[in-house]
Coordinates of C-alpha atoms in Angstrom, one line a residue:
M1 CA 0.0 0.0 -0.1
A2 CA 1.4 3.4 -0.9
A3 CA 2.4 5.6 2.2
S4 CA -0.2 8.4 1.3
C5 CA -3.1 5.8 1.1
F6 CA -2.0 4.3 4.3
R7 CA -2.1 7.8 5.9
C8 CA -5.6 8.3 4.8
S9 CA -6.8 5.0 6.4
L10 CA -5.1 5.5 9.7
T11 CA -6.2 9.0 10.2
Q12 CA -9.9 7.5 10.0
L13 CA -9.6 4.7 12.3
P14 CA -12.5 2.4 12.7
T15 CA -14.5 2.8 15.7
E16 CA -15.6 -0.6 16.3
F17 CA -13.4 -3.9 17.1
P18 CA -12.9 -6.2 14.3
D19 CA -15.2 -9.3 14.3
F20 CA -13.6 -12.7 14.0
G21 CA -16.7 -14.6 14.5
L22 CA -16.1 -15.4 18.1
T23 CA -18.6 -15.5 21.0
P24 CA -18.0 -13.2 24.1
E25 CA -16.7 -16.4 25.9
Q26 CA -14.4 -17.3 23.2
R27 CA -13.1 -13.7 23.1
R28 CA -12.5 -13.9 26.8
E29 CA -10.7 -17.4 26.4
A30 CA -8.6 -16.0 23.7
V31 CA -7.1 -13.4 26.2
R32 CA -7.3 -15.3 29.5
G33 CA -6.7 -18.7 28.5
H34 CA -3.7 -20.9 27.9
Y35 CA -4.0 -22.5 24.4
Y36 CA -0.8 -23.8 22.7
E37 CA 0.5 -26.1 20.0
W38 CA 1.0 -29.7 20.8
P39 CA 1.5 -33.1 19.2
G40 CA -1.9 -34.6 18.6
M41 CA -3.9 -31.5 18.6
D42 CA -5.1 -31.7 14.9
G43 CA -6.6 -35.2 15.4
S44 CA -8.4 -36.7 12.3
S45 CA -6.8 -34.2 9.9
G46 CA -3.2 -35.3 10.6
E47 CA -0.1 -33.3 11.4
L48 CA 3.2 -32.3 10.4
W49 CA 5.9 -30.7 12.7
C50 CA 9.5 -29.9 12.3
Y51 CA 12.5 -28.3 14.1
S52 CA 16.3 -28.1 13.5
D53 CA 19.2 -29.0 15.6
R54 CA 20.5 -25.5 15.8
L55 CA 19.1 -21.8 15.5
S56 CA 21.8 -20.8 12.9
Y57 CA 24.5 -22.1 10.6
R58 CA 27.3 -21.0 8.5
P59 CA 28.1 -21.9 5.1
G60 CA 29.4 -25.4 4.8
E61 CA 27.7 -26.8 7.9
M62 CA 25.2 -29.5 8.2
V63 CA 21.4 -29.0 9.0
T64 CA 19.6 -31.6 10.7
L65 CA 15.9 -31.6 10.6
F66 CA 13.7 -33.5 12.9
V67 CA 10.3 -34.2 11.5
S68 CA 7.2 -36.0 13.2
S69 CA 4.1 -36.6 11.0
T70 CA 1.1 -38.9 10.7
A71 CA 2.1 -39.0 7.0
A72 CA 4.3 -41.4 5.5
Q73 CA 6.0 -39.0 3.2
F74 CA 6.6 -35.1 3.1
S75 CA 7.9 -32.7 0.7
I76 CA 10.1 -29.7 1.7
A77 CA 10.8 -26.4 0.0
I78 CA 13.3 -23.8 1.4
V79 CA 13.4 -20.0 0.5
R80 CA 15.7 -17.2 1.6
D81 CA 13.1 -14.4 3.0
G82 CA 14.7 -11.1 1.9
G83 CA 14.0 -8.2 -0.3
I84 CA 12.8 -10.8 -2.6
E85 CA 12.0 -14.4 -2.0
T86 CA 14.7 -16.7 -3.5
S87 CA 14.0 -20.5 -3.8
I88 CA 17.0 -22.5 -2.7
F89 CA 16.1 -26.2 -2.3
E90 CA 13.0 -28.5 -3.0
K91 CA 12.6 -32.3 -2.3
A92 CA 9.7 -34.6 -2.4
G93 CA 8.9 -38.1 -1.3
L94 CA 10.9 -37.9 1.9
S95 CA 10.0 -40.4 4.5
A96 CA 8.2 -39.5 7.8
R97 CA 6.8 -41.2 10.9
W98 CA 5.0 -40.2 13.9
Q99 CA 7.6 -39.6 16.7
D100 CA 6.7 -39.7 20.5
T101 CA 7.2 -36.4 22.5
P102 CA 7.7 -36.0 25.9
D103 CA 5.1 -34.0 27.9
Q104 CA 7.5 -31.5 29.2
C105 CA 9.1 -31.2 25.7
S106 CA 9.1 -27.2 26.0
V107 CA 11.6 -27.6 28.8
E108 CA 13.6 -30.9 27.8
G109 CA 13.3 -30.7 24.0
C110 CA 11.2 -33.1 21.7
G111 CA 14.0 -35.6 21.5
W112 CA 13.1 -36.9 17.9
E113 CA 15.3 -39.0 15.8
A114 CA 16.9 -37.0 12.8
S115 CA 14.7 -37.2 9.6
L116 CA 16.7 -35.2 6.9
E117 CA 20.4 -33.6 6.7
F118 CA 21.5 -31.3 4.2
R119 CA 24.7 -28.9 3.9
I120 CA 24.5 -25.3 3.7
G121 CA 26.0 -24.2 0.2
E122 CA 29.0 -22.1 0.2
D123 CA 27.0 -19.7 -2.2
W124 CA 23.9 -19.4 0.4
L125 CA 23.6 -15.7 1.3
S126 CA 23.5 -14.8 5.0
G127 CA 19.8 -14.3 6.0
A128 CA 16.6 -16.2 7.1
Y129 CA 15.6 -19.5 5.5
R130 CA 12.1 -20.6 5.8
V131 CA 11.2 -24.0 5.3
A132 CA 7.7 -25.1 4.2
L133 CA 6.7 -28.7 4.8
S134 CA 3.8 -30.4 3.1
A135 CA 1.9 -33.8 3.3
E136 CA -1.2 -35.4 2.7
G137 CA -3.4 -35.5 5.8
R138 CA -5.7 -38.4 6.8
D139 CA -8.8 -36.9 5.3
G140 CA -6.9 -36.6 1.8
K141 CA -6.3 -32.8 2.4
P142 CA -2.8 -31.3 2.5
I143 CA -1.4 -30.4 5.8
H144 CA 1.5 -28.1 6.3
S145 CA 4.0 -26.6 8.7
H146 CA 6.8 -24.0 8.6
H147 CA 10.3 -23.8 10.2
L148 CA 13.1 -21.3 10.0
F149 CA 16.8 -21.1 10.5
I150 CA 19.4 -18.6 10.0
V151 CA 22.6 -18.7 7.6
A152 CA 25.1 -16.5 9.7
P153 CA 27.9 -15.0 7.8
L154 CA 31.4 -16.2 7.8
P155 CA 34.1 -14.1 9.8
G156 CA 36.0 -11.5 8.2
R157 CA 35.8 -7.8 7.5
K158 CA 32.8 -6.7 5.5
P159 CA 32.8 -3.0 4.9
G160 CA 29.6 -1.5 3.6
R161 CA 27.4 -4.3 5.1
L162 CA 25.0 -4.3 8.0
L163 CA 24.7 -7.1 10.6
Q164 CA 21.2 -7.6 11.8
V165 CA 20.9 -9.6 15.0
A166 CA 17.6 -11.6 15.3
A167 CA 16.0 -11.5 18.7
T168 CA 16.1 -15.2 19.1
G169 CA 16.2 -15.1 22.8
T170 CA 12.8 -13.6 22.7
W171 CA 11.5 -15.9 20.1
L172 CA 12.4 -18.7 22.6
A173 CA 10.9 -17.0 25.5
Y174 CA 7.4 -16.8 23.7
N175 CA 7.3 -19.9 21.5
T176 CA 4.2 -21.7 23.0
W177 CA 4.8 -25.0 21.1
G178 CA 4.4 -28.0 23.6
G179 CA 2.7 -26.0 26.1
S180 CA 5.0 -23.9 28.1
N181 CA 7.2 -20.7 27.6
H182 CA 8.3 -17.9 29.9
Y183 CA 4.6 -16.5 30.2
Q184 CA 2.4 -19.5 30.7
G185 CA 2.9 -23.1 30.9
I186 CA 2.3 -26.6 32.0
T187 CA 5.1 -27.0 34.5
G188 CA 5.0 -27.1 38.2
P189 CA 2.9 -29.5 40.6
N190 CA -0.4 -28.1 39.2
R191 CA 0.7 -27.9 35.5
N192 CA -0.1 -24.1 35.7
Q193 CA 3.3 -22.4 35.8
Y194 CA 5.4 -20.7 33.2
A195 CA 8.6 -22.3 32.4
T196 CA 11.7 -21.1 33.9
M197 CA 13.7 -23.1 31.2
V198 CA 12.9 -23.5 27.4
S199 CA 14.5 -25.6 24.9
T200 CA 15.3 -24.9 21.3
Q201 CA 14.7 -28.3 20.3
R202 CA 11.1 -27.9 19.2
P203 CA 9.0 -26.6 16.6
W204 CA 8.3 -22.7 16.3
C205 CA 4.8 -22.1 17.2
R206 CA 2.2 -21.2 14.4
G207 CA 2.5 -17.5 13.2
F208 CA 6.4 -17.1 14.1
V209 CA 7.6 -18.1 10.6
V210 CA 4.8 -16.9 8.1
L211 CA 1.7 -14.8 8.6
P212 CA -0.9 -13.2 6.2
K213 CA -1.0 -9.5 5.7
E214 CA -4.2 -9.2 7.6
A215 CA -2.7 -10.6 10.8
P216 CA -3.3 -7.8 13.5
R217 CA -0.6 -6.2 15.4
V218 CA -0.4 -5.6 19.0
P219 CA -1.2 -2.0 19.2
L220 CA -4.8 -1.2 18.7
E221 CA -6.0 0.2 15.4
V222 CA -9.4 1.2 16.7
A223 CA -10.6 4.6 17.8
V224 CA -11.6 3.6 21.3
P225 CA -14.5 5.4 22.7
P226 CA -14.1 6.5 26.5
K227 CA -15.1 3.8 29.0
T228 CA -14.6 1.1 26.4
V229 CA -13.6 -2.3 28.0
P230 CA -10.3 -3.2 26.4
R231 CA -10.1 -5.8 23.7
Y232 CA -7.2 -7.6 22.0
P233 CA -7.7 -8.2 18.3
H234 CA -4.4 -9.9 17.9
M235 CA -5.3 -12.7 20.4
E236 CA -8.7 -12.9 19.1
W237 CA -7.6 -13.4 15.5
A238 CA -5.0 -15.8 16.9
F239 CA -7.6 -18.0 18.6
A240 CA -10.0 -17.6 15.8
T241 CA -7.6 -18.9 13.1
G242 CA -5.4 -21.3 15.2
R243 CA -2.2 -19.3 15.5
S244 CA -0.3 -19.2 18.6
K245 CA -1.6 -16.6 21.2
K246 CA 2.0 -15.0 21.3
Y247 CA 2.5 -14.8 17.4
A248 CA 2.2 -10.9 17.6
S249 CA 4.5 -10.6 20.5
S250 CA 7.7 -12.2 18.9
G251 CA 9.0 -14.2 15.9
W252 CA 10.4 -13.6 12.4
A253 CA 7.1 -13.0 10.8
S254 CA 5.9 -10.1 13.2
Y255 CA 9.2 -8.3 13.8
D256 CA 12.6 -9.2 12.5
S257 CA 11.5 -9.9 8.7
H258 CA 10.3 -6.3 8.2
F259 CA 13.6 -4.7 8.9
F260 CA 15.4 -7.2 6.9
R261 CA 13.2 -6.8 3.8
F262 CA 13.1 -3.2 4.0
A263 CA 17.0 -2.9 4.2
E264 CA 17.5 -5.2 1.3
R265 CA 15.0 -3.3 -0.9
A266 CA 16.5 -0.3 -0.2
G267 CA 19.8 -1.2 -1.5
Y268 CA 21.5 -2.1 1.7
A269 CA 23.7 -5.2 2.0
V270 CA 22.5 -7.1 5.0
D271 CA 23.6 -10.1 6.9
L272 CA 21.8 -11.9 9.6
A273 CA 22.9 -13.8 12.8
S274 CA 21.1 -15.1 15.9
Q275 CA 21.8 -13.9 19.4
H276 CA 23.5 -17.1 20.1
E277 CA 26.4 -15.8 17.8
L278 CA 26.8 -12.8 20.2
H279 CA 27.1 -15.2 23.1
F280 CA 29.5 -17.9 21.8
S281 CA 31.0 -15.8 18.8
P282 CA 31.1 -12.3 19.8
E283 CA 34.0 -11.8 17.2
I284 CA 31.1 -12.0 14.5
L285 CA 30.6 -8.1 15.3
D286 CA 34.1 -7.1 14.5
G287 CA 33.5 -7.5 10.6
Y288 CA 30.9 -4.6 10.6
D289 CA 30.7 -0.8 11.0
C290 CA 26.9 -1.0 11.9
V291 CA 24.9 -3.7 13.9
V292 CA 21.3 -3.5 14.0
F293 CA 18.8 -4.7 16.5
V294 CA 14.9 -4.5 15.9
G295 CA 11.6 -5.2 17.2
H296 CA 10.6 -7.0 20.4
D297 CA 14.1 -7.6 21.7
E298 CA 13.6 -8.5 25.3
Y299 CA 15.8 -11.5 26.5
W300 CA 19.7 -11.2 26.7
T301 CA 22.5 -12.9 28.4
W302 CA 25.4 -11.2 30.1
E303 CA 27.8 -12.4 27.4
M304 CA 25.6 -10.9 24.6
R305 CA 25.7 -7.5 26.3
D306 CA 29.5 -7.8 26.8
A307 CA 29.9 -8.5 22.9
V308 CA 28.1 -5.2 22.0
D309 CA 29.7 -3.0 24.7
N310 CA 33.0 -4.2 23.5
Y311 CA 32.2 -3.7 20.0
V312 CA 31.0 -0.3 20.4
A313 CA 33.8 0.8 22.7
R314 CA 36.2 -0.2 20.0
G315 CA 34.6 1.9 17.4
G316 CA 31.5 0.0 16.4
H317 CA 28.0 1.6 15.8
A318 CA 24.9 0.1 17.4
A319 CA 21.6 0.9 15.9
R320 CA 18.6 -0.4 18.1
F321 CA 15.1 0.1 16.7
A322 CA 13.6 -2.0 19.3
G323 CA 11.8 -2.1 22.6
N324 CA 11.6 -3.8 25.9
F325 CA 15.3 -4.5 26.9
M326 CA 14.1 -6.4 30.3
W327 CA 15.3 -9.7 31.3
Q328 CA 18.8 -11.4 31.8
T329 CA 18.9 -14.9 30.7
R330 CA 21.4 -17.8 31.0
L331 CA 22.1 -20.4 28.3
E332 CA 22.7 -24.1 29.3
D333 CA 23.3 -27.4 27.5
E334 CA 25.6 -25.6 24.7
G335 CA 22.9 -23.2 24.2
R336 CA 20.2 -25.6 23.4
R337 CA 18.2 -24.2 26.7
Q338 CA 17.5 -20.9 28.0
V339 CA 17.1 -20.0 31.5
C340 CA 15.0 -17.1 33.0
Y341 CA 13.2 -17.3 36.2
K342 CA 11.7 -13.8 35.9
Y343 CA 9.2 -12.8 38.5
R344 CA 10.3 -15.9 40.6
A345 CA 14.1 -15.1 40.3
R346 CA 14.6 -13.9 43.9
S347 CA 12.8 -17.0 45.4
E348 CA 14.0 -19.7 42.9
D349 CA 17.0 -18.8 40.8
P350 CA 20.0 -20.6 42.0
A351 CA 22.0 -17.6 41.4
Y352 CA 20.6 -16.3 44.6
R353 CA 21.6 -19.1 46.8
G354 CA 25.4 -19.3 46.7
G355 CA 25.8 -18.3 43.1
N356 CA 27.0 -15.4 41.1
V357 CA 24.0 -12.9 41.8
T358 CA 25.1 -10.7 39.0
R359 CA 24.1 -13.4 36.7
A360 CA 20.5 -13.7 38.2
T361 CA 17.8 -14.1 35.7
N362 CA 15.9 -11.0 36.7
S363 CA 15.2 -7.8 35.4
W364 CA 18.4 -6.0 34.3
E365 CA 17.4 -3.0 36.5
A366 CA 17.4 -5.2 39.8
P367 CA 20.1 -3.4 42.0
E368 CA 21.9 -6.7 42.8
I369 CA 22.7 -7.5 39.2
G370 CA 24.3 -3.9 38.9
R371 CA 23.9 -3.7 35.0
P372 CA 20.9 -1.7 34.0
G373 CA 19.9 -1.8 30.5
S374 CA 20.9 1.8 30.0
A375 CA 24.4 0.9 30.4
T376 CA 24.3 -0.8 27.0
F377 CA 21.6 0.8 25.0
G378 CA 21.0 3.9 27.0
L379 CA 17.3 3.1 28.0
N380 CA 15.7 1.0 30.7
A381 CA 12.5 -1.2 30.3
T382 CA 11.3 -0.7 33.8
R383 CA 11.0 3.2 32.9
G384 CA 8.8 2.4 29.8
V385 CA 6.7 -0.6 28.9
Y386 CA 3.1 -0.3 27.6
A387 CA 1.8 2.1 25.0
G388 CA -1.4 1.7 22.7
W389 CA -2.9 -1.4 24.0
G390 CA -5.2 -2.6 26.8
G391 CA -5.8 0.1 29.2
C392 CA -2.4 1.6 28.8
A393 CA -2.7 4.9 26.8
P394 CA -5.2 3.2 24.2
R395 CA -5.8 6.7 22.8
G396 CA -2.1 7.7 23.0
V397 CA 0.0 9.5 20.5
R398 CA 1.0 6.5 18.4
G399 CA 4.1 8.2 17.3
F400 CA 7.2 9.6 18.9
P401 CA 6.7 13.6 19.9
V402 CA 10.1 15.0 18.8
Y403 CA 12.0 17.5 20.9
R404 CA 15.3 18.0 19.1
P405 CA 14.4 18.3 15.3
E406 CA 17.9 19.7 14.4
H407 CA 19.4 16.3 15.3
W408 CA 21.2 14.5 12.3
A409 CA 18.9 11.6 12.5
F410 CA 15.9 13.8 11.4
A411 CA 17.8 15.5 8.5
G412 CA 15.5 15.6 5.5
T413 CA 12.4 14.7 7.3
G414 CA 11.0 18.2 7.5
I415 CA 10.0 17.5 11.0
Y416 CA 9.4 20.3 13.5
Y417 CA 9.7 20.5 17.4
G418 CA 6.6 19.0 18.9
D419 CA 5.6 16.8 15.7
L420 CA 4.9 13.2 15.9
L421 CA 7.4 10.9 14.2
G422 CA 5.7 7.7 12.8
A423 CA 2.2 8.4 14.1
D424 CA 0.6 7.6 10.8
S425 CA 2.3 4.0 10.7
H426 CA 1.9 3.7 14.7
V427 CA 5.6 3.2 15.4
Y428 CA 5.2 4.1 19.0
G429 CA 3.7 1.2 21.0
Y430 CA 3.2 -2.2 22.5
E431 CA 6.4 -1.9 24.8
V432 CA 8.7 1.0 24.9
D433 CA 12.0 1.9 26.9
G434 CA 12.6 5.1 28.5
L435 CA 14.5 6.9 31.3
D436 CA 13.5 9.1 34.3
F437 CA 13.8 12.8 32.8
E438 CA 13.2 16.3 33.3
I439 CA 12.3 19.2 31.2
R440 CA 14.5 22.3 31.2
G441 CA 13.7 25.1 28.8
G442 CA 11.4 23.0 26.9
L443 CA 13.9 20.0 26.4
P444 CA 14.1 16.6 28.0
Y445 CA 17.1 15.7 30.0
P446 CA 17.8 12.5 31.8
T447 CA 18.0 12.9 35.7
A448 CA 21.1 12.5 37.5
T449 CA 19.8 9.3 38.9
S450 CA 18.3 7.9 35.7
G451 CA 21.4 5.8 34.7
A452 CA 21.8 7.4 31.4
P453 CA 25.3 7.1 29.8
D454 CA 27.4 10.4 29.6
G455 CA 26.7 12.3 26.5
L456 CA 23.2 11.0 26.0
Q457 CA 20.8 13.1 24.1
V458 CA 17.0 12.7 24.4
L459 CA 15.6 13.4 20.9
A460 CA 12.0 12.2 21.4
V461 CA 9.7 11.3 24.3
G462 CA 6.3 9.7 24.5
M463 CA 4.0 8.7 27.4
A464 CA 3.5 5.1 28.5
S465 CA 2.3 3.1 31.6
Q466 CA 2.9 0.3 33.7
V467 CA -0.6 -0.1 35.0
E468 CA -4.2 -0.3 33.4
E469 CA -5.5 2.6 35.5
S470 CA -9.3 3.2 34.9
A471 CA -12.0 3.9 37.3
D472 CA -14.6 2.9 34.6
I473 CA -13.2 -0.6 33.8
P474 CA -13.7 -3.4 36.2
I475 CA -10.4 -5.4 37.3
E476 CA -11.9 -8.5 35.8
D477 CA -11.9 -6.8 32.4
Q478 CA -8.2 -5.7 32.7
F479 CA -5.4 -8.1 31.2
L480 CA -2.4 -6.1 32.3
T481 CA -3.8 -4.7 35.6
D482 CA -0.9 -3.4 38.1
E483 CA 1.1 -6.5 38.3
D484 CA 4.0 -5.6 36.2
G485 CA 4.2 -2.2 37.9
R486 CA 4.2 -3.8 41.3
F487 CA 7.2 -6.1 40.2
T488 CA 9.0 -3.2 39.2
A489 CA 8.3 -1.3 42.3
E490 CA 9.4 -4.5 44.4
T491 CA 12.6 -4.9 42.0
L492 CA 13.6 -1.4 42.2
F493 CA 12.5 -0.3 45.9
G494 CA 12.4 -3.6 47.7
E495 CA 8.5 -3.5 48.2
A496 CA 5.4 -3.5 46.0
S497 CA 3.7 -0.9 48.0
D498 CA 1.2 1.7 46.7
A499 CA 3.7 4.5 47.5
N500 CA 6.3 2.4 45.5
L501 CA 4.1 1.7 42.6
D502 CA 3.3 5.5 42.3
K503 CA 6.9 6.0 41.6
V504 CA 7.3 3.6 38.6
K505 CA 3.8 3.3 37.1
R506 CA 4.1 6.3 34.8
G507 CA 6.6 5.5 32.2
N508 CA 7.9 6.8 28.8
G509 CA 9.5 5.8 25.6
M510 CA 12.4 7.6 24.2
I511 CA 14.7 7.9 21.0
V512 CA 18.2 8.7 22.2
N513 CA 21.8 8.9 20.9
F514 CA 25.1 8.8 22.6
P515 CA 28.7 8.1 22.3
R516 CA 30.8 5.4 23.9
G517 CA 34.4 4.9 23.7
K518 CA 35.3 5.1 20.0
G519 CA 31.8 4.1 18.8
E520 CA 28.1 5.3 19.1
V521 CA 24.6 4.1 19.7
F522 CA 21.4 5.2 18.5
H523 CA 18.2 3.7 20.0
A524 CA 14.6 4.2 19.2
G525 CA 13.2 2.5 22.0
S526 CA 9.8 1.0 20.7
C527 CA 8.9 -2.6 19.6
E528 CA 6.8 -1.1 16.7
W529 CA 9.5 0.9 14.6
V530 CA 9.3 -1.9 12.2
A531 CA 5.6 -1.1 11.5
G532 CA 6.8 2.2 10.0
L533 CA 8.9 0.1 7.5
L534 CA 6.2 -2.5 7.0
R535 CA 3.8 0.3 6.1
Q536 CA 6.1 2.4 4.2
D537 CA 6.1 5.7 6.3
A538 CA 8.4 7.9 4.3
M539 CA 9.6 9.7 7.5
V540 CA 10.4 6.6 9.5
E541 CA 12.1 5.2 6.4
R542 CA 14.2 8.4 6.2
V543 CA 15.2 8.6 9.7
T544 CA 16.2 4.7 9.6
K545 CA 18.2 5.5 6.4
N546 CA 19.8 8.4 8.1
V547 CA 21.1 6.1 11.1
L548 CA 22.3 3.5 8.9
D549 CA 24.1 5.7 6.4
R550 CA 26.0 7.5 9.0
Y551 CA 27.0 4.3 10.8
L552 CA 28.1 2.9 7.5
G553 CA 30.3 6.0 6.8
R554 CA 28.1 6.9 3.7
E555 CA 28.1 10.3 2.2
K556 CA 24.7 12.1 2.1
G557 CA 22.7 11.3 -1.0
E558 CA 25.0 8.1 -1.7

């Protein structure tokens, strides 16, 4: 859709929620319930599932696929998903069989036997490779599934190329396949707890790899009248169409793909790596002048942060168009298992019982960890969080209010002080990152206790909230309530009291820029920046190009 047409449609938002054919009880289940993908769920129609032994590979390495199917044979087609789709590999008549799966496969892995091996060609370009599998179902109709793996670049200097780092830690955290992730689950004595450990050895949930264009994003695209009970079209659509409840919260299809496709179509040479490369092979960054992080990028290990901090200090440039830099994780079993105790960290994480407490899988802003997110990317998740959904600023600004239009990032946009950047395409939303700040002379400055790095400039600031605060909406109709706000209050101040909640419940989202050592960081702290690229918002595209061109050393107009 052309940018101008899109602006026309968004400036006249619908006033009614979309109807996906659900009853009121089903709509409630879509939001409150715990539904997920599991082997055997499709019954009489038959099933086909697949995962790979690793998240990413390099040219020349072997890929092992593990397939479980009710069909005796399946076909496979692999495409590289970039500015254009490129067919890479096809094969039919492959043998399949049904493979038993452990009840706790989300935690332990599926443990299936290998079904297919192939070698990554030396000529396979770095990027995301979608695997489409198909077979004949029990009723004679075709059944399908999708998988995705990354081909990471070989080491070496790569002048003029970007490296995008896929938010694979967040993909793992939200993957619902098998019943458990870091949000909901079938673990614990009553089978109702989220998993503190999740495995890479399972399929991706439905909606993480491919999505139709009509799939709703998380931020609400409805003009909500006052006193309206919040609804969540993305979860209703997921429930109605058989996708994962978390498809819009994470995954290649909702986030990372939109930047990668935009960059290639805009003429940039782009490589792709997983976050596991940062953890196990941090030297991969050394080949690039600019490294990019996008979308919903919430879960990181200590080692991943070390890789970025050292890269920037040595002269690298980090461009983060992403939000919600929230949780520390640990990797176990050579990276096949991700650990994050989250809200239960202080009571259950072994790091608090004789371990290294700085590696506790709590919020990065927990004082005992001593490494707030702002120390790497300039902003903190606990000072931002929700905008544009539920009861958190549902009629908010949709774009970043700009305070310093003279900054180089805004060159050529024609933007003014007080304008909204990306409002037409709704780039400000879902979850955002911010800082404690103050206004002096009409301009925002981080406070002395904010944790902001030296030299940080605040370019834009929007409002956000950690609580659904409305006297008109009953608590039973709220999804977020004040639980996250109270967790933040307890994390930062030791007690989840009303007084401490009042200190944290009003958040913000920012665009910031700062130097570090010989390098530099630009951070547009919103999950939804990629929506501006998906929706061809010319102003968002120009800011993105300004950052990339500066960090690649390109001359203006090149």
